[in-house]
Coordinates of C-alpha atoms in Angstrom, one line a residue:
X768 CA -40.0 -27.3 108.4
X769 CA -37.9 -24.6 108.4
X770 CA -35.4 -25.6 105.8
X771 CA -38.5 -26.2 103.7
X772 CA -39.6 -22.4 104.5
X773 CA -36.4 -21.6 103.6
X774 CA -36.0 -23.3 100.5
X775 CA -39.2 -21.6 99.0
X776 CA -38.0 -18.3 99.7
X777 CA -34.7 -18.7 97.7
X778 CA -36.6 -19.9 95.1
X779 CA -38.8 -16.8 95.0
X780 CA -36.0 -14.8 95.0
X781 CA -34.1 -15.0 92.5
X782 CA -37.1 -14.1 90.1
X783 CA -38.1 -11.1 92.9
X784 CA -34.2 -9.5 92.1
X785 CA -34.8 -10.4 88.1
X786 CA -37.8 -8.0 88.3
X787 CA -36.2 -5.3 90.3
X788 CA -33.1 -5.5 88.0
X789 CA -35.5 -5.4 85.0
X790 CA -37.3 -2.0 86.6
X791 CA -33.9 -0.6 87.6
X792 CA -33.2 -0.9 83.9
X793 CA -36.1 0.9 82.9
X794 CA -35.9 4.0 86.0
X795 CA -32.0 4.4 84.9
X796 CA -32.7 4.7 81.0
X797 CA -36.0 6.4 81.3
X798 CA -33.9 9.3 83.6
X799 CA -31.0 9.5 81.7
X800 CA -33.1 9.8 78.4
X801 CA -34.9 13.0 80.2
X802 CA -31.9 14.1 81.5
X803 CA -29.7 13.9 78.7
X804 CA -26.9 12.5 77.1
X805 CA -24.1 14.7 79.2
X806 CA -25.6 12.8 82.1
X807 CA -23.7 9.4 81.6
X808 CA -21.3 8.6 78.9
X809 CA -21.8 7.6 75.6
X810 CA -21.2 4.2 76.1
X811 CA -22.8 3.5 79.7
X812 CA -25.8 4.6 78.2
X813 CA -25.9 2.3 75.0
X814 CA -25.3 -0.3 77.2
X815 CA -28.4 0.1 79.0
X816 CA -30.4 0.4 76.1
X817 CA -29.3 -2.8 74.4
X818 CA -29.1 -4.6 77.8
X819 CA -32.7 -3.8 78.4
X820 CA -33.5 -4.0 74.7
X821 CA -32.3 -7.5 74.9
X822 CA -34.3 -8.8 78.5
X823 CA -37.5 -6.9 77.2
X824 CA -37.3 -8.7 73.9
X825 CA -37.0 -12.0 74.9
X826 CA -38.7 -11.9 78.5
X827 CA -42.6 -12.6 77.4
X828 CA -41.2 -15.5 75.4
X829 CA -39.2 -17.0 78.2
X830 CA -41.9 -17.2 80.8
X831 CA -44.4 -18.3 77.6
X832 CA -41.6 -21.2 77.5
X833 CA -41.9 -22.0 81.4
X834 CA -45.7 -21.8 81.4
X835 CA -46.0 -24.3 78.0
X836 CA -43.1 -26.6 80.2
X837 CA -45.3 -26.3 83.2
X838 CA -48.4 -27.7 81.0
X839 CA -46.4 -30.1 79.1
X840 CA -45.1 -31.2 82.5
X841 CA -48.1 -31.7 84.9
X842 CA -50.9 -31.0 82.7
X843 CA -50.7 -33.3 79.6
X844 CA -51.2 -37.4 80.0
X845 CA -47.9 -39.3 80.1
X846 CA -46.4 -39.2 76.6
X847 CA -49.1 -37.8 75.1
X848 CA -46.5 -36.4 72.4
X849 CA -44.2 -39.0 72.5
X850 CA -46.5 -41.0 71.7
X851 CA -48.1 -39.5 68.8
X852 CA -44.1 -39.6 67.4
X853 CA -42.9 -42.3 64.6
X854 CA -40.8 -45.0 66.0
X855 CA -38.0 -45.0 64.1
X856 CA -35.4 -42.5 65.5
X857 CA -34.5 -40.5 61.8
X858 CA -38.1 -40.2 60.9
X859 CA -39.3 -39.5 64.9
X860 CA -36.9 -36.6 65.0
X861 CA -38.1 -35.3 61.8
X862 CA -41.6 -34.6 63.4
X863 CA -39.8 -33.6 66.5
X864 CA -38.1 -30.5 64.0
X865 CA -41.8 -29.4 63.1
X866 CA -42.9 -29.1 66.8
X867 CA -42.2 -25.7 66.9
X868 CA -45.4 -25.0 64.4
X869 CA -47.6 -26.3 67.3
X870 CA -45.7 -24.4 70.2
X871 CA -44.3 -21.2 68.6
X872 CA -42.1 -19.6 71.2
X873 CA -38.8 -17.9 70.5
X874 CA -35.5 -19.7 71.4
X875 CA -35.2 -18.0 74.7
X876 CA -38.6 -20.2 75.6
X877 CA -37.8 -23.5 73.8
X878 CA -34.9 -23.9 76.7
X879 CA -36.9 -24.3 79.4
X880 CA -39.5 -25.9 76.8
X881 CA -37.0 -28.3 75.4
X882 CA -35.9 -29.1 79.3
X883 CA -39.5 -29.9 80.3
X884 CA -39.8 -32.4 77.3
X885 CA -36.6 -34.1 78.3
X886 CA -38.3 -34.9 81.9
X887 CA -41.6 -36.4 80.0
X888 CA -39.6 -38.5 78.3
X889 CA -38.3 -37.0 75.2
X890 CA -34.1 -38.4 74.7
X891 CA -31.5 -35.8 75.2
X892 CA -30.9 -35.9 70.9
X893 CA -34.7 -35.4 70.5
X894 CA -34.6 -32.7 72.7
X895 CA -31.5 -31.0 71.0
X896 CA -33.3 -31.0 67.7
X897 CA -36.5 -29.3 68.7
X898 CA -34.4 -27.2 70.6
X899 CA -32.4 -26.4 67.6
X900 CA -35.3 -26.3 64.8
X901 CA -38.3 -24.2 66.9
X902 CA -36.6 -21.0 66.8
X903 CA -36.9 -21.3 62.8
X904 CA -39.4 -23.8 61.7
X905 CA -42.4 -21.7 63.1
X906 CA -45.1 -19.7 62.0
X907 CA -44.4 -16.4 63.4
X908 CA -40.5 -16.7 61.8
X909 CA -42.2 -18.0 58.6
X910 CA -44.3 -14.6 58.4
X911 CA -41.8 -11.9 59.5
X912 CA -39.1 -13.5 57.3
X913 CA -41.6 -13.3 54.5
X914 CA -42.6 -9.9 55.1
X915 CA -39.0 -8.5 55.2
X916 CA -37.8 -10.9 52.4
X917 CA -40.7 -11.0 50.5
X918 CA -39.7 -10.0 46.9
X919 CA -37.3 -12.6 47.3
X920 CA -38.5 -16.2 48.8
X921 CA -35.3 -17.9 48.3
X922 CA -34.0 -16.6 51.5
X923 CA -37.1 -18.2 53.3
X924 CA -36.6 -21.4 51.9
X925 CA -33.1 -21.5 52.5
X926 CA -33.8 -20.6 55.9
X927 CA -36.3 -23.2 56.1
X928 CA -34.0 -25.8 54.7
X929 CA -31.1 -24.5 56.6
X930 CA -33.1 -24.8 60.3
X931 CA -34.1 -28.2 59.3
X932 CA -30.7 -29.9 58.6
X933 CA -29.1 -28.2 61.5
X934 CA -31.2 -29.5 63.7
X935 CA -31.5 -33.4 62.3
X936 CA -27.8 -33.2 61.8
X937 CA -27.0 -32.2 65.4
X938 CA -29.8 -34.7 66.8
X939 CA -28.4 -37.8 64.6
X940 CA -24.7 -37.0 65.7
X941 CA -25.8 -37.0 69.5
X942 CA -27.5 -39.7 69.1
X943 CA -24.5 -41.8 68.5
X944 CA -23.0 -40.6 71.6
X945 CA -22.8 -44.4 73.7
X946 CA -24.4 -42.0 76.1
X947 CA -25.9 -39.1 75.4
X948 CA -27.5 -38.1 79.2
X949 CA -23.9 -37.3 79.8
X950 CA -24.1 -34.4 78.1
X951 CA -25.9 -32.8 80.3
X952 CA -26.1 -30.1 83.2
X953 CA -25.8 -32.5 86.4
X954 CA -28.3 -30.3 88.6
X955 CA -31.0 -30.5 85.7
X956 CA -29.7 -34.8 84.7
X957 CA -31.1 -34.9 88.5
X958 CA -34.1 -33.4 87.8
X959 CA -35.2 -35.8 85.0
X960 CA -34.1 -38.5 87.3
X961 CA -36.4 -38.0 90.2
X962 CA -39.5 -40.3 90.2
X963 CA -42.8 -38.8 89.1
X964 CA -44.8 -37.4 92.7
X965 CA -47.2 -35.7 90.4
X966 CA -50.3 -34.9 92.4
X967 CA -52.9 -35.7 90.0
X968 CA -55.8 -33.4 91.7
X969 CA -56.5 -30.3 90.2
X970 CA -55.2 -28.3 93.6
X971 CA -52.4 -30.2 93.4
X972 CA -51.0 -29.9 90.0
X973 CA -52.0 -25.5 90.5
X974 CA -49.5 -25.7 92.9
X975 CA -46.7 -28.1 91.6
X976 CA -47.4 -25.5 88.6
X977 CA -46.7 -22.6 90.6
X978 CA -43.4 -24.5 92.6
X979 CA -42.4 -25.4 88.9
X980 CA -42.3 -22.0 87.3
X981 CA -40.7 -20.5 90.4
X982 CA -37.9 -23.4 90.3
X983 CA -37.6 -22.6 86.2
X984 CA -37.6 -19.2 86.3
X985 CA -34.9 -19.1 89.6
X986 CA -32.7 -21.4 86.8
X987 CA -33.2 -19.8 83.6
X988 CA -33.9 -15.7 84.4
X989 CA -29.7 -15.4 86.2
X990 CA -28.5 -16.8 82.6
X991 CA -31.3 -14.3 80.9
X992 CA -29.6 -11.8 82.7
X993 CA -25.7 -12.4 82.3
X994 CA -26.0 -13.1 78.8
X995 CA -28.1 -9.8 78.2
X996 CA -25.4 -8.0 79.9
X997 CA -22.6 -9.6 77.8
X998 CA -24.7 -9.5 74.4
X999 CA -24.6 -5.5 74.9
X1000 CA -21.4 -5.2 76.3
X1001 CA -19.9 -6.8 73.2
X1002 CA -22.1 -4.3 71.0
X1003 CA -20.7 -1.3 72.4
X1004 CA -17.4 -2.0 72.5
X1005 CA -17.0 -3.8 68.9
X1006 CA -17.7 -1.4 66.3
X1007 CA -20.4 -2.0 63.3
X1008 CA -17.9 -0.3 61.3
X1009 CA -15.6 -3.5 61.3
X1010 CA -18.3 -6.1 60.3
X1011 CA -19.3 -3.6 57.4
X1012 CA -16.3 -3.3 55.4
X1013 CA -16.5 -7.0 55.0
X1014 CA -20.1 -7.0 53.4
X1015 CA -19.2 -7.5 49.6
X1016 CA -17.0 -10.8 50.3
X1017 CA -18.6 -13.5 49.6
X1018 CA -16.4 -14.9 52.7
X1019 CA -16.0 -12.6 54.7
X1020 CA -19.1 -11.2 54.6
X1021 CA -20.9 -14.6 56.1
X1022 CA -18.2 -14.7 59.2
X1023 CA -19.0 -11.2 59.4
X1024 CA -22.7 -11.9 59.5
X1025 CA -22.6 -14.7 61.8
X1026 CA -20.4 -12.8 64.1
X1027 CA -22.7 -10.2 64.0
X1028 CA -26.1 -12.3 64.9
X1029 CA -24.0 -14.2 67.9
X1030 CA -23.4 -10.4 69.1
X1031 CA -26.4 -8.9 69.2
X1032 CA -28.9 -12.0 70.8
X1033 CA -32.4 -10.7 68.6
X1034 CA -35.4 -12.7 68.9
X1035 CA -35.7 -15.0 66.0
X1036 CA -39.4 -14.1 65.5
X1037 CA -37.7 -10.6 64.2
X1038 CA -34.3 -11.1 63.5
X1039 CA -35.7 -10.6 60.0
X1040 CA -36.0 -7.0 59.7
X1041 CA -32.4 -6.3 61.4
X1042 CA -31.1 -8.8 58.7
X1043 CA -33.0 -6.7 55.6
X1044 CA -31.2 -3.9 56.8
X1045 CA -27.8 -5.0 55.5
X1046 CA -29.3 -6.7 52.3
X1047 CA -27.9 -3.8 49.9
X1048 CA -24.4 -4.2 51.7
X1049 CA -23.7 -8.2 52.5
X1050 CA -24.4 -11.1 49.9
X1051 CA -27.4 -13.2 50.6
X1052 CA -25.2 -16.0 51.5
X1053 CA -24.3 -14.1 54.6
X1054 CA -27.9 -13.3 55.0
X1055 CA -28.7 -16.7 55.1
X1056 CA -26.2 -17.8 57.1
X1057 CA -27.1 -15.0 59.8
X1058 CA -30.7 -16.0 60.0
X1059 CA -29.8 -19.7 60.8
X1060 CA -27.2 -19.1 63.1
X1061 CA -28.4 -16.6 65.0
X1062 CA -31.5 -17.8 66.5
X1063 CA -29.5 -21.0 67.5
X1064 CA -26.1 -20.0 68.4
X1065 CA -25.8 -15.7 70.2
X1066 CA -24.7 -15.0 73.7
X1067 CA -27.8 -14.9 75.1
X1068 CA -28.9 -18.4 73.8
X1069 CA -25.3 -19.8 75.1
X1070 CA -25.8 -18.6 78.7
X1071 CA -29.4 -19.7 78.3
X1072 CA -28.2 -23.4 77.2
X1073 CA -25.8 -23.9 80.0
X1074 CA -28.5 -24.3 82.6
X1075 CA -29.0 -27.9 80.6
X1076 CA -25.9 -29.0 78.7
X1077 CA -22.4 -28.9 79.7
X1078 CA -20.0 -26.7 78.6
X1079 CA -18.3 -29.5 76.4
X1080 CA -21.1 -30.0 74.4
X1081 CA -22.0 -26.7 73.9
X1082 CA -18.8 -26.1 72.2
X1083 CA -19.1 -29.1 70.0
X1084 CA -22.9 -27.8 69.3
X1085 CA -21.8 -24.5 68.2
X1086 CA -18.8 -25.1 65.9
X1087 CA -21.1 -28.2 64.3
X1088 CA -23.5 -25.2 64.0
X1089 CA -21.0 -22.3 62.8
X1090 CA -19.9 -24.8 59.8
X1091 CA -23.3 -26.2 59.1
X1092 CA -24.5 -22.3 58.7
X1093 CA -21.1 -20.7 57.2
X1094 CA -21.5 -23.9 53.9
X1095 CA -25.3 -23.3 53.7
X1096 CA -23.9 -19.6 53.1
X1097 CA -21.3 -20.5 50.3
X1098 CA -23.6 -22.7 48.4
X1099 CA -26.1 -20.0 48.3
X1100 CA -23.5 -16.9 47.8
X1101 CA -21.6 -19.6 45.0
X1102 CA -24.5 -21.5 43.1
X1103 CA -27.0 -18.8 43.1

């Protein structure tokens, strides 16, 4: 009984010292804004401001992500999406890559998303590929990337394109791995190995919802946190002024672009207007090759990933990722 007691109030706190972390944030920045900049230095202060930028951003979507998990969870019927899937693996994860239209949430939300589809059911390569394709093939994305890149809808479609392979090429090569569940986190490979104790009442699956979002956000909010923190300690000590001088390479300029989206962690559903921002300076290759990377592979996303894959295949996820995006670049910045 008591160890029970106990257990619930660790798992309430980790998202009680997320919150006060998140409103110390604000009470520092707000102060030191009024109080000006001889208060703090320079630097100590654009940390705060990009940390904060960075949590605020992408908060709403992760607990979005938790809440849709929760329903996909304990509220739909047993494979109720599964099995509305084709059968065959190549055309099934080919649907799974468009799921995102149906549940648009940012990629900080499709990680705890992606993990509760893993536990109804979905394989660890079908959950990689919605993982990877949501961020890009959905509606909000769609509409902000045609707004900032309207005059010129080649750099939509290549995104487009460019989210969609990514994501089926990832899935098929894990799906060859003689066994894929390996791949993952052991603390969450136990949690999709734990018989369903669903209580099927309505009072009962309220409050296997409630236990379920605390338990999510006590796993996902410490890696929102860390890789916020790192995201803007990278910005303010690597200067802009290096990734610009390498804007009119046609190389260059797509390592510098990609460098630049895994620094600075921005929510795909705007990423967008920071990327039209450098469109007179960097090819459109490096463009492209920022607007599919980023929303896949950053700092944030990393530290966000680990609470479900191991580090291994995170590597081998990125670097597929980081050459998938840097070609899609060449081709565009070469043939067009």
């Amino acid at each position: 009984m008591f160890s029970t007691t106990l257990g619930k109030a660790k798992g309430w706190l980790v998202p009680a010292v997320g919150i006060l972390i998140v409103c110390n944030l604000f009470t520092i920045r707000a102060f030191t804004a009024q109080a000006g900049v001889g208060e703090l230095p320079k630097r100590l202060q654009d940390f705060l401001t990009l940390t904060t930028s960075v949590i605020v951003e992408s908060l709403p979507f992760v607990i979005l992500g938790i809440v849709l998990s929760a329903v996909v969870q304990l509220w739909l019927p047993e494979s109720f999406i599964a099995n509305r899937l084709p059968k065959r693996p190549l055309l099934r994860r080919a649907c799974i890559s468009f799921l995102g239209v149906a549940l648009p949430v940012c990629e900080c939300g499709n990680v705890p998303l992606a993990r509760g589809l893993m536990v109804r059911g979905f394989s660890v390569p079908e959950s990689l590929t919605f993982l990877l394709a949501a961020p890009i093939l959905n509606p909000i994305t769609i509409i902000t990337t045609h707004q900032a890149f309207g005059a010129d809808n080649s750099i939509l479609a290549a995104r487009l394109i460019g989210g969609f392979a990514i994501a089926n090429i990832v899935g098929w090569l894990f799906s060859k791995h003689p066994h894929p569940e390996d791949i993952l986190n052991p603390k969450f490979a136990a949690t999709c190995n734990v018989p369903d104790k669903h209580n099927h009442t309505t009072v009962g699956r309220r409050r296997q919802s409630l236990e379920l979002f605390v338990r999510e956000t006590s796993n996902i909010m410490p890696a929102l946190f860390i890789g916020a923190a790192v995201a803007g300690l990278v910005q303010t000590l690597v200067p802009r002024e290096v990734l610009m001088t390498l804007g009119s390479n046609p190389v260059w300029s797509i390592a510098a672009m990609m460098a630049l989206a895994f620094i600075v962690s921005i929510c795909s559903n705007v990423d967008a207007f920071f990327a039209l921002a450098f469109n007179s300076t960097f090819t459109a290759g490096s463009l492209v090759s920022f607007l599919v990377f980023g929303p896949v592979i950053d700092i944030k996303m990393l530290s966000l990933m680990r609470t479900t894959y191991k580090v291994g295949a995170l590597v081998q996820i990125a670097v597929i990722v980081a050459l998938i995006s840097a070609l899609l670049g060449l081709v565009v910045n070469y043939a067009f």
